[in-house]
Coordinates of C-alpha atoms in Angstrom, one line a residue:
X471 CA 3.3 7.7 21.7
X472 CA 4.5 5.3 24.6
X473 CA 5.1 6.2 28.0
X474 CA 9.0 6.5 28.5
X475 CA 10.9 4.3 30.7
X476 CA 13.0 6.7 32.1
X477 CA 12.5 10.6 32.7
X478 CA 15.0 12.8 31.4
X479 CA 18.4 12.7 32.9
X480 CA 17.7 9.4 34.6
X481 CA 19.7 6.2 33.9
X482 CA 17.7 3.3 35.0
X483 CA 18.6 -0.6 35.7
X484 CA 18.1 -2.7 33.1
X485 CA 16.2 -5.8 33.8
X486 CA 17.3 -7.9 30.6
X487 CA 20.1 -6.9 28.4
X488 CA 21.3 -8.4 24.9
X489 CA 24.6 -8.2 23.5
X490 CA 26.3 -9.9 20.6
X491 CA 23.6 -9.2 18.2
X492 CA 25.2 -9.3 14.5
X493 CA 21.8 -7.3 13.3
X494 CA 19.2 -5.7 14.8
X495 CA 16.3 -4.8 12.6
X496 CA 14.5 -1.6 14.7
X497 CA 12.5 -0.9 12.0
X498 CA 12.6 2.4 12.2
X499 CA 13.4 5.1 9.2
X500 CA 17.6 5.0 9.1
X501 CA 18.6 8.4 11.0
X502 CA 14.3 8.9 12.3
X503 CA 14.4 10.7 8.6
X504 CA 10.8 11.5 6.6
X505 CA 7.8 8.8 7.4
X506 CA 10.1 8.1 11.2
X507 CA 6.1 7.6 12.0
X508 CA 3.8 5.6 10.9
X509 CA 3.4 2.9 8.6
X510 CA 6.2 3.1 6.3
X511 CA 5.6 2.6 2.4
X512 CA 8.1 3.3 -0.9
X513 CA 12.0 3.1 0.1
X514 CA 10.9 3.5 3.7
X515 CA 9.6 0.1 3.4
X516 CA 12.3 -1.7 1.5
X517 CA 14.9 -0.1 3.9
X518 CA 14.4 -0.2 7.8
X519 CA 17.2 0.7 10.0
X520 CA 19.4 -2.5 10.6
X521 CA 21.9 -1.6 13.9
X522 CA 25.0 -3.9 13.2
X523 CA 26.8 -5.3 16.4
X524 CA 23.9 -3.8 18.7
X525 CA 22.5 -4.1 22.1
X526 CA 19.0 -3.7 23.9
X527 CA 18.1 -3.3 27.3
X528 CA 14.5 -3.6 29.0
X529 CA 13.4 -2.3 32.0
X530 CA 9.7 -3.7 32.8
X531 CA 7.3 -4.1 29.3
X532 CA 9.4 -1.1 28.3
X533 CA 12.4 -1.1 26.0
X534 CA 15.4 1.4 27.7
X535 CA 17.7 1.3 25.0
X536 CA 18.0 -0.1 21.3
X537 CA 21.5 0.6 19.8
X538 CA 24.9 0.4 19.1
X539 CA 26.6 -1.9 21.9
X540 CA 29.2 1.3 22.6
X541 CA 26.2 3.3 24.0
X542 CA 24.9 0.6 25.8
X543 CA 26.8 1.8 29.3
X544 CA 25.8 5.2 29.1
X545 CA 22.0 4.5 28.8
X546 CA 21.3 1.7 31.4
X547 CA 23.0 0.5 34.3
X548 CA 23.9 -3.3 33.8
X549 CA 24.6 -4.5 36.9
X550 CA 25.2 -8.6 37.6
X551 CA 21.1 -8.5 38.8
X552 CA 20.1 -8.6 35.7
X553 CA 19.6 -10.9 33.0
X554 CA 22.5 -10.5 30.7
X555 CA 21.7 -12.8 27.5
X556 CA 24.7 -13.6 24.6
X557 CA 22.9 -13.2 20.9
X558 CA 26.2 -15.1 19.9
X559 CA 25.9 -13.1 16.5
X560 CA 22.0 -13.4 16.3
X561 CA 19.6 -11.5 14.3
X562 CA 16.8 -9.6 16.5
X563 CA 13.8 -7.8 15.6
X564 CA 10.3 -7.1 16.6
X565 CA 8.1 -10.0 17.5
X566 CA 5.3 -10.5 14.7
X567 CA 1.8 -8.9 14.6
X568 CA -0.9 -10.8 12.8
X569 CA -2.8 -8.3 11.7
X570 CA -5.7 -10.8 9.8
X571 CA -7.0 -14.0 11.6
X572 CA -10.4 -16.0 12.4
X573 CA -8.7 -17.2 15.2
X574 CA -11.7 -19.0 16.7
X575 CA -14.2 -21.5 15.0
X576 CA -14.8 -24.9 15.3
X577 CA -13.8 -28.0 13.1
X578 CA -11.4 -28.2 10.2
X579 CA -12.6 -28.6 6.5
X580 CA -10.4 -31.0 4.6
X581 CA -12.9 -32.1 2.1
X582 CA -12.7 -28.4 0.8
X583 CA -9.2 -28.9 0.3
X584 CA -9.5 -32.4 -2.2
X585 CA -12.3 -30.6 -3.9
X586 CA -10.4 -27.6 -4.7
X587 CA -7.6 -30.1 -5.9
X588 CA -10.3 -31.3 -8.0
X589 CA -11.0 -28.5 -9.3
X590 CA -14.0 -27.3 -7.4
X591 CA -14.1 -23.1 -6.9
X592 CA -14.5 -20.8 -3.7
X593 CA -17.8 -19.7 -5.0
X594 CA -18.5 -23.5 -6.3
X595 CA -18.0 -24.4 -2.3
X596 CA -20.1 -21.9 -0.9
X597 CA -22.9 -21.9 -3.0
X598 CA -23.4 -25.3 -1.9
X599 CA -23.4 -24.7 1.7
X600 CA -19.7 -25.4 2.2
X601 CA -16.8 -22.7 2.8
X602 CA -18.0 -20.2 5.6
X603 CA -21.3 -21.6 6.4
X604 CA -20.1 -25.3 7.2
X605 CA -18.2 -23.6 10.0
X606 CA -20.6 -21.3 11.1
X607 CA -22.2 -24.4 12.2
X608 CA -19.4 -26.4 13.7
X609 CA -19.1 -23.7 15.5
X610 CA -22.6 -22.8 17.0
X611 CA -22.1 -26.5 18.3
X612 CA -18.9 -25.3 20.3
X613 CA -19.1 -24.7 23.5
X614 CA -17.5 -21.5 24.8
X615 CA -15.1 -23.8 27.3
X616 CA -14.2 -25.3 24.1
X617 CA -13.4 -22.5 22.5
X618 CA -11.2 -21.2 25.2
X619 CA -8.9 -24.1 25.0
X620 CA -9.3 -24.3 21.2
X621 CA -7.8 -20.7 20.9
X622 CA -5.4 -21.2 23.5
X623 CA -3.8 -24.2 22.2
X624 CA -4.0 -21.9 18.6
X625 CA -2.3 -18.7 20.5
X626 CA 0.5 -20.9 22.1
X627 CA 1.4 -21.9 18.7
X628 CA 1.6 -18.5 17.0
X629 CA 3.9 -17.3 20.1
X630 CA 6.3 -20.1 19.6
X631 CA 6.9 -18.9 16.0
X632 CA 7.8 -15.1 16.8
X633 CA 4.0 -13.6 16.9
X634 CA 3.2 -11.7 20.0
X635 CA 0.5 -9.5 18.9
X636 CA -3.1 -10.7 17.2
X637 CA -6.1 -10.0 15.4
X638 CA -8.5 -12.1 16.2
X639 CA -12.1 -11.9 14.3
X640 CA -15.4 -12.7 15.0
X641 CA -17.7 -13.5 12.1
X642 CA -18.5 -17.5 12.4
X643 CA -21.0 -17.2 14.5
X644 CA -23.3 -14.6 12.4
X645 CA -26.0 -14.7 15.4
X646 CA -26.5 -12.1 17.8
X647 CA -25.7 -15.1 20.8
X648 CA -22.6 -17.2 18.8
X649 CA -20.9 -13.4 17.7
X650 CA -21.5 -12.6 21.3
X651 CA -19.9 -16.1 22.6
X652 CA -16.8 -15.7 20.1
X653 CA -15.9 -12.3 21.5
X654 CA -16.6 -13.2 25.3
X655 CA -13.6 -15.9 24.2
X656 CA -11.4 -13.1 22.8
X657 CA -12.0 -11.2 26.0
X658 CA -11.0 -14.4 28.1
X659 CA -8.5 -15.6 26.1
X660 CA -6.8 -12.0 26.4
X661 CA -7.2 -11.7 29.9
X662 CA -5.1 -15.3 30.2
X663 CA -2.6 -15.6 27.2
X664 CA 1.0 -13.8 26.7
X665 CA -0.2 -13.1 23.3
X666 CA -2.0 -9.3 22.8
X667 CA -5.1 -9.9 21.2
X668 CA -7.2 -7.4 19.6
X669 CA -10.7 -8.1 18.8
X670 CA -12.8 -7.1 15.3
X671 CA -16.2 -7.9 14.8
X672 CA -17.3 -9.5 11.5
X673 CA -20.9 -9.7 11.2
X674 CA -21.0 -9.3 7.7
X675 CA -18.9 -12.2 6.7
X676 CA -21.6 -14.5 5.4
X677 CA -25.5 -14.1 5.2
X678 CA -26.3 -17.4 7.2
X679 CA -28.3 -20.4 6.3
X680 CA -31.4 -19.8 8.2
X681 CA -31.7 -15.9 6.4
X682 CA -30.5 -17.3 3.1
X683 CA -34.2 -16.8 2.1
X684 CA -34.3 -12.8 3.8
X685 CA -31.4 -10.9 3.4
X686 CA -32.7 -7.5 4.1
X687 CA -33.6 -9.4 7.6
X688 CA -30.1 -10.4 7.9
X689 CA -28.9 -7.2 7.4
X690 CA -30.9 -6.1 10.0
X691 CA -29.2 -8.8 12.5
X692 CA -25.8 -7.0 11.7
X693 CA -27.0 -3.3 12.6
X694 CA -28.6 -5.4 16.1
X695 CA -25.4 -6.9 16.3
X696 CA -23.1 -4.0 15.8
X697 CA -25.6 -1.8 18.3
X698 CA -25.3 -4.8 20.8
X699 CA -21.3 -5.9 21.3
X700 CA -19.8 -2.7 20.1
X701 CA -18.0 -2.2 23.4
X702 CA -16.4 -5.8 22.7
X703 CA -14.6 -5.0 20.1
X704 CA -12.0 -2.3 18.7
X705 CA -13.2 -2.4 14.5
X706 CA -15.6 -3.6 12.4
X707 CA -15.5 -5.4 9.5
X708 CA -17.1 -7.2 6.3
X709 CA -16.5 -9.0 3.4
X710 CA -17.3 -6.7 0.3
X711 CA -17.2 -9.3 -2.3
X712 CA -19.6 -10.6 -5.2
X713 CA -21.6 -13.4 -3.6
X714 CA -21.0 -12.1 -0.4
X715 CA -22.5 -8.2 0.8
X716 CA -22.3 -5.3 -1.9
X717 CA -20.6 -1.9 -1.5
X718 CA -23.4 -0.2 -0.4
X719 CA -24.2 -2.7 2.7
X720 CA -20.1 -2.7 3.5
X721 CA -20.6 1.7 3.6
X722 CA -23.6 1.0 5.8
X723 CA -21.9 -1.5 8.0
X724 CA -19.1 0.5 8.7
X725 CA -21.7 4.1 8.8
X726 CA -22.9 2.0 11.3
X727 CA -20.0 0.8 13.2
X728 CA -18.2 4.2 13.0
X729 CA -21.5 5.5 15.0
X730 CA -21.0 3.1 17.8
X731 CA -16.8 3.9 18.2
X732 CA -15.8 1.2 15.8
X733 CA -13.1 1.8 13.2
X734 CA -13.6 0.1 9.6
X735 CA -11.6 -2.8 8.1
X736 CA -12.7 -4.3 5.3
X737 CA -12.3 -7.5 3.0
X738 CA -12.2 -6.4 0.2
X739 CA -11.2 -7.0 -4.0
X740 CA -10.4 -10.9 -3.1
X741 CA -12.1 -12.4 -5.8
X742 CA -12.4 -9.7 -8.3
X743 CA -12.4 -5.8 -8.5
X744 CA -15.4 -5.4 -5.9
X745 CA -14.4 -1.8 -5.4
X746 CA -13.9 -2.6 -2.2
X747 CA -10.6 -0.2 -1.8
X748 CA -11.7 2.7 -3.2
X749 CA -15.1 2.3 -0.4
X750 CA -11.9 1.3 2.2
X751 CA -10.6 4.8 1.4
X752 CA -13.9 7.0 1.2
X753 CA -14.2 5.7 5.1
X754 CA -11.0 6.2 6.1
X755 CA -10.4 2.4 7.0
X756 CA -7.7 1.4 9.2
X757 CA -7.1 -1.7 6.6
X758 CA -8.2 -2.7 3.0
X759 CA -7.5 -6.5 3.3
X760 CA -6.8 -9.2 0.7
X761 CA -6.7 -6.7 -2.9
X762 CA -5.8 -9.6 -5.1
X763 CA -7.9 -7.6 -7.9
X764 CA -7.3 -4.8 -6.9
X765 CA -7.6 -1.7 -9.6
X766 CA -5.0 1.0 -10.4
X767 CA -7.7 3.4 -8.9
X768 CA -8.0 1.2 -6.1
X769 CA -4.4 1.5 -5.3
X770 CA -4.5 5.3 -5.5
X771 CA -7.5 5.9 -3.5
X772 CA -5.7 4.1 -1.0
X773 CA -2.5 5.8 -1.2
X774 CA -4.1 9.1 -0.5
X775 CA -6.1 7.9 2.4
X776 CA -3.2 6.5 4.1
X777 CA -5.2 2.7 4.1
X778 CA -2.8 0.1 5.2
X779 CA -3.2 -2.8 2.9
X780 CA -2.9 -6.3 4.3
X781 CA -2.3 -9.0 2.2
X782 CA -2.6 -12.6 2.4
X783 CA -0.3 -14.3 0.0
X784 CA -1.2 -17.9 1.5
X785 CA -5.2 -17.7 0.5
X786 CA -4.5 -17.5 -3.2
X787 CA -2.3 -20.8 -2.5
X788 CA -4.8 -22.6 -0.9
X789 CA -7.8 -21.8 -3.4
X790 CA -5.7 -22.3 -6.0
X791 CA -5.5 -19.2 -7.5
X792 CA -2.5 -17.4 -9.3
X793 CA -3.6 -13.7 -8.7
X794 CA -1.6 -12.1 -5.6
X795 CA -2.4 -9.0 -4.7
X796 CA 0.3 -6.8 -6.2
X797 CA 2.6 -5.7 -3.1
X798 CA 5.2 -4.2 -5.2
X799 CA 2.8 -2.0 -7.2
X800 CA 1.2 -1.0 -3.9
X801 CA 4.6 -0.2 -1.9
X802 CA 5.9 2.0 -5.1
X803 CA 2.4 4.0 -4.9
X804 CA 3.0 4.8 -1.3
X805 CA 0.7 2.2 0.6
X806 CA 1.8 0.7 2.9
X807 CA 2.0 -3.1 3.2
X808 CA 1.1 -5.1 5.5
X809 CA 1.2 -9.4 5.8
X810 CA -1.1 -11.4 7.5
X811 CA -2.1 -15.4 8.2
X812 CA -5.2 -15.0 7.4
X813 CA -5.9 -18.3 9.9
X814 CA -9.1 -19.6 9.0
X815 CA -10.1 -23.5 8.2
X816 CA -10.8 -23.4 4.9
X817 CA -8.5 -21.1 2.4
X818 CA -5.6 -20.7 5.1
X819 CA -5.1 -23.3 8.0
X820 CA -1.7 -21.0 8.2
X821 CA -0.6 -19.7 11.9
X822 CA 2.8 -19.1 11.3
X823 CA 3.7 -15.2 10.4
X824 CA 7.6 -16.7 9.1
X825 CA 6.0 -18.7 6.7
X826 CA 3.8 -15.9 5.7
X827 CA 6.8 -13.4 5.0
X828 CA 8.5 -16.4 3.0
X829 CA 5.3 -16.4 0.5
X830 CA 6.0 -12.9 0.6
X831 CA 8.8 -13.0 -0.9
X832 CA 8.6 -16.0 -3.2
X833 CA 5.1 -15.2 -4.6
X834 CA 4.8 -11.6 -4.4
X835 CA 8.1 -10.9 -5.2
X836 CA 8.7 -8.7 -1.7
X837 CA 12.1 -8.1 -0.6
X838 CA 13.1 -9.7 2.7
X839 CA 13.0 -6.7 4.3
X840 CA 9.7 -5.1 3.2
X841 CA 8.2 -8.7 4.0
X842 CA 9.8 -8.3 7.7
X843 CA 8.1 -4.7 7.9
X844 CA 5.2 -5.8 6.9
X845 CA 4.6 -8.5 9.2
X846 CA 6.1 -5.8 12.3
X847 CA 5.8 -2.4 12.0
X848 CA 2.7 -1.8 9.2
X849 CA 1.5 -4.8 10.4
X850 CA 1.0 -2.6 13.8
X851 CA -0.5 -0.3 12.5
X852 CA -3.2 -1.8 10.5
X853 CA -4.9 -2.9 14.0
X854 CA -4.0 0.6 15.8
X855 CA -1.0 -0.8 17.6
X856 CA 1.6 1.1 15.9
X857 CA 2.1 3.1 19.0
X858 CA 3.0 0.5 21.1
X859 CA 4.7 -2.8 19.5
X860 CA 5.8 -3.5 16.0
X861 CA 9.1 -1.2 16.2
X862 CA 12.2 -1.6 18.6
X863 CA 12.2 1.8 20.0
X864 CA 13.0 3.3 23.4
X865 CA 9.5 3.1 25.3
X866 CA 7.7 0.4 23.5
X867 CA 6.3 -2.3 24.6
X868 CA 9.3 -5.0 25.1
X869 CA 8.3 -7.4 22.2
X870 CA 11.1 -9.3 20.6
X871 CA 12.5 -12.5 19.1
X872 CA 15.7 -13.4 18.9
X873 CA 17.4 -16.1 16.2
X874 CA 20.6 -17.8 16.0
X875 CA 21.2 -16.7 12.1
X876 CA 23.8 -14.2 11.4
X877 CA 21.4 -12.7 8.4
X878 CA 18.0 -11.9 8.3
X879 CA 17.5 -12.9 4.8
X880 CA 17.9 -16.1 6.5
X881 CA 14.1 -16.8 7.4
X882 CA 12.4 -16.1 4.5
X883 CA 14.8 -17.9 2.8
X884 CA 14.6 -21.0 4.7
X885 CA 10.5 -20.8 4.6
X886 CA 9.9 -20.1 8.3
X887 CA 11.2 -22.8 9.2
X888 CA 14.0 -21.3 11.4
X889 CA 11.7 -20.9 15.2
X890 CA 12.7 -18.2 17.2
X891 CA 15.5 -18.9 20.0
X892 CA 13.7 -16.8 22.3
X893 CA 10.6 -14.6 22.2
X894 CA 10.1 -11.6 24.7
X895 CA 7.0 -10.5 25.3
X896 CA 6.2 -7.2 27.5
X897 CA 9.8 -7.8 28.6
X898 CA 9.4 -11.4 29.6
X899 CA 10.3 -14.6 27.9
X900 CA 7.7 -16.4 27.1
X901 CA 9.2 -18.7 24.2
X902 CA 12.0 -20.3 22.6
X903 CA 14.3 -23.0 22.2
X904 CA 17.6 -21.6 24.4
X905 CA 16.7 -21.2 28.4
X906 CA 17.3 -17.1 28.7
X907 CA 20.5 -18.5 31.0
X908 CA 22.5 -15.2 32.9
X909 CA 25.7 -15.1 31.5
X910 CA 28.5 -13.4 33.2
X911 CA 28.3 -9.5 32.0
X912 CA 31.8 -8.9 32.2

């Protein structure tokens, strides 16, 4: 669990302190009941505590109090040193986690786009040399300056809409040097940006042009590749997929990975029922990601394992697809759900986690709620965070956004389209569209 704040019986001085917030979305279990840890799942999921006319306080990166303004004086001192900010009957809640992103390639591919209008299939694509490949080769021709500015410019964005913690992948590269240049960049880009990033290798997202010919040689590049920048990353991951690596290369890939310290993740049951969630669940992922098709035994494997699944409702919409993983089906089971962008340049050009719970809601049918605890909390956890961020609790990390709606219905509702007034990350404000002005605290 987080460090406290405060040791027992000590009331510290609050740095930043909110007030006039109409709803505060913790998402914590209402009275810290069963699941008050973890990723939440069933009613949990569909009914996170919501503190009505509440307060927060932060001392540091560390929340000191989330409640009820009434216990607000007794918790914190609130002297006129410190930043006293007016919610004017705001909502507040956790800033975003992406738990899914490519967040570094090079080049864009809106050909692919017209062609799928046309008609033209994922697989179509990347049989002929399109899809992943195209920008495993734009980006070998990036330059690791590039892609420093590149993600930047990308990270900037994301914090402006509410997201303060990442994913970030590696897997366009799909050579020992380029998977080695794309983390280096995640490791720059997190010494550098507000924005926590979290790093996943990915060498198993393609098999690359120049091995299209070998694959067993391939697969040997991955185990060199997993051996080699292990100590880059935190998990592991590959696309378990028909026409991309079977179930028994993703069990050895993640063998493998689990070896060297890495915990699995794993694309898996995108484009039909690979059987990638029931191989998520045999090696204890972290995350089963995608599960558009996924199966009823799927679903129960993963229940039992305690898999977070991440969906990405956007990547059905740009491949023009109507199967969405079944979120509702999954929540009732008692997995727990996670949403993610999915940013990547050819089947979701998305960085925005608002407009992700929106398609949440509108084509998976997710309440508002469970969209909003899936993009925070389980979205936490499905990258090993949930300690730290995704929850407004007393000594968590202090990441927050504030809006100037009076219901929190309001931003799926309105498609994302409502930015955050302010963002707070590690108890600084980083973003927004009011200045965090002192106001008078009397």
């Amino acid at each position: 669990m987080a460090e406290r704040v405060q040791g027992k019986g000590v009331k510290p001085a609050a740095e930043i302190v909110i007030t006039g917030i109409r709803q505060c979305l913790t998402m914590r279990v209402p009275g810290g009941g069963p699941g008050a840890g973890g990723p939440l799942a069933r009613d949990n999921q569909e009914n996170p505590e919501i503190i009505r006319d509440a307060a927060v306080a932060v001392v540091g990166e560390r929340l000191a109090y989330v409640g009820p303004a009434s216990g607000l004086p007794s918790a914190v001192r609130t002297g006129p040193e410190a930043l006293h900010i007016d919610a004017a009957g705001g909502v507040v809640l956790p800033g975003f986690v992406d738990p899914h992103t490519h967040l570094l390639f090079g080049g864009w591919r809106p050909a692919e786009f017209e062609q799928r209008l046309a008609g033209d299939s994922y697989q179509d694509i990347l049989a002929a040399g399109g899809g992943i490949l195209s920008t495993v080769a734009a980006t070998r021709e990036t330059s690791e300056e590039e892609l420093v500015e590149i993600g930047r410019r990308r990270l900037q964005r994301m914090l402006v809409g509410g997201t303060t913690t990442v994913e970030a992948k590696s897997g366009y590269g799909l050579s020992l040097v380029d998977e080695a240049k794309l983390l280096r960049t995640v490791r720059r880009l997190a010494a550098t940006e507000a924005v926590d990033i979290v790093a996943t290798l990915l060498p198993a997202h393609a098999v690359p042009a120049e091995h299209r010919g070998d694959r067993r040689a391939y697969l040997r590049v991955v185990e060199e590749m997993i051996a080699t920048l292990a100590d880059r990353a935190e998990f592991v991951d590959a696309f378990c997929e028909e026409g991309a690596f079977s179930v028994d290369e993703c069990r050895r890939i993640l063998e493998l990975g689990a070896q060297y310290g890495l915990r699995g993740k794993l694309h898996a049951d995108q484009l039909g029922n690979s059987e990638g969630a029931e191989l998520a669940a045999a090696m204890g992922a972290i995350s089963a990601d995608h599960l558009d098709y996924v199966s009823t035994g799927g679903i129960a494997a993963l229940a039992r394992a305690g898999v977070v699944a991440v969906l990405l409702p956007s990547v059905p919409l740009y491949v023009g697809s109507r199967r969405q993983a079944p979120a509702n089906k999954l929540i009732a089971t008692g997995v727990p759900v996670a949403l993610a962008t999915d940013f990547n340049p050819g089947t979701s050009p998305v960085e925005s986690m608002g407009r992700i719970v929106a398609l949440g809601c509108m084509l998976m049918r997710m309440t508002p709620a469970a969209a909003l605890v899936a993009a925070t909390r389980n979205a936490a956890y499905a990258i090993g965070r949930g300690d730290l961020v995704g929850t407004l609790e007393e000594g968590k990390l202090a990441d927050l956004q504030l809006y100037d709606v009076d219901d929190y219905r309001m931003l799926p509702y309105r498609f994302g389209e409502i930015a955050p007034s302010l963002v707070i990350k590690r108890g600084r404000a980083v973003a927004g569209t009011r200045e965090p002005l002192a106001t008078d605290p009397d």
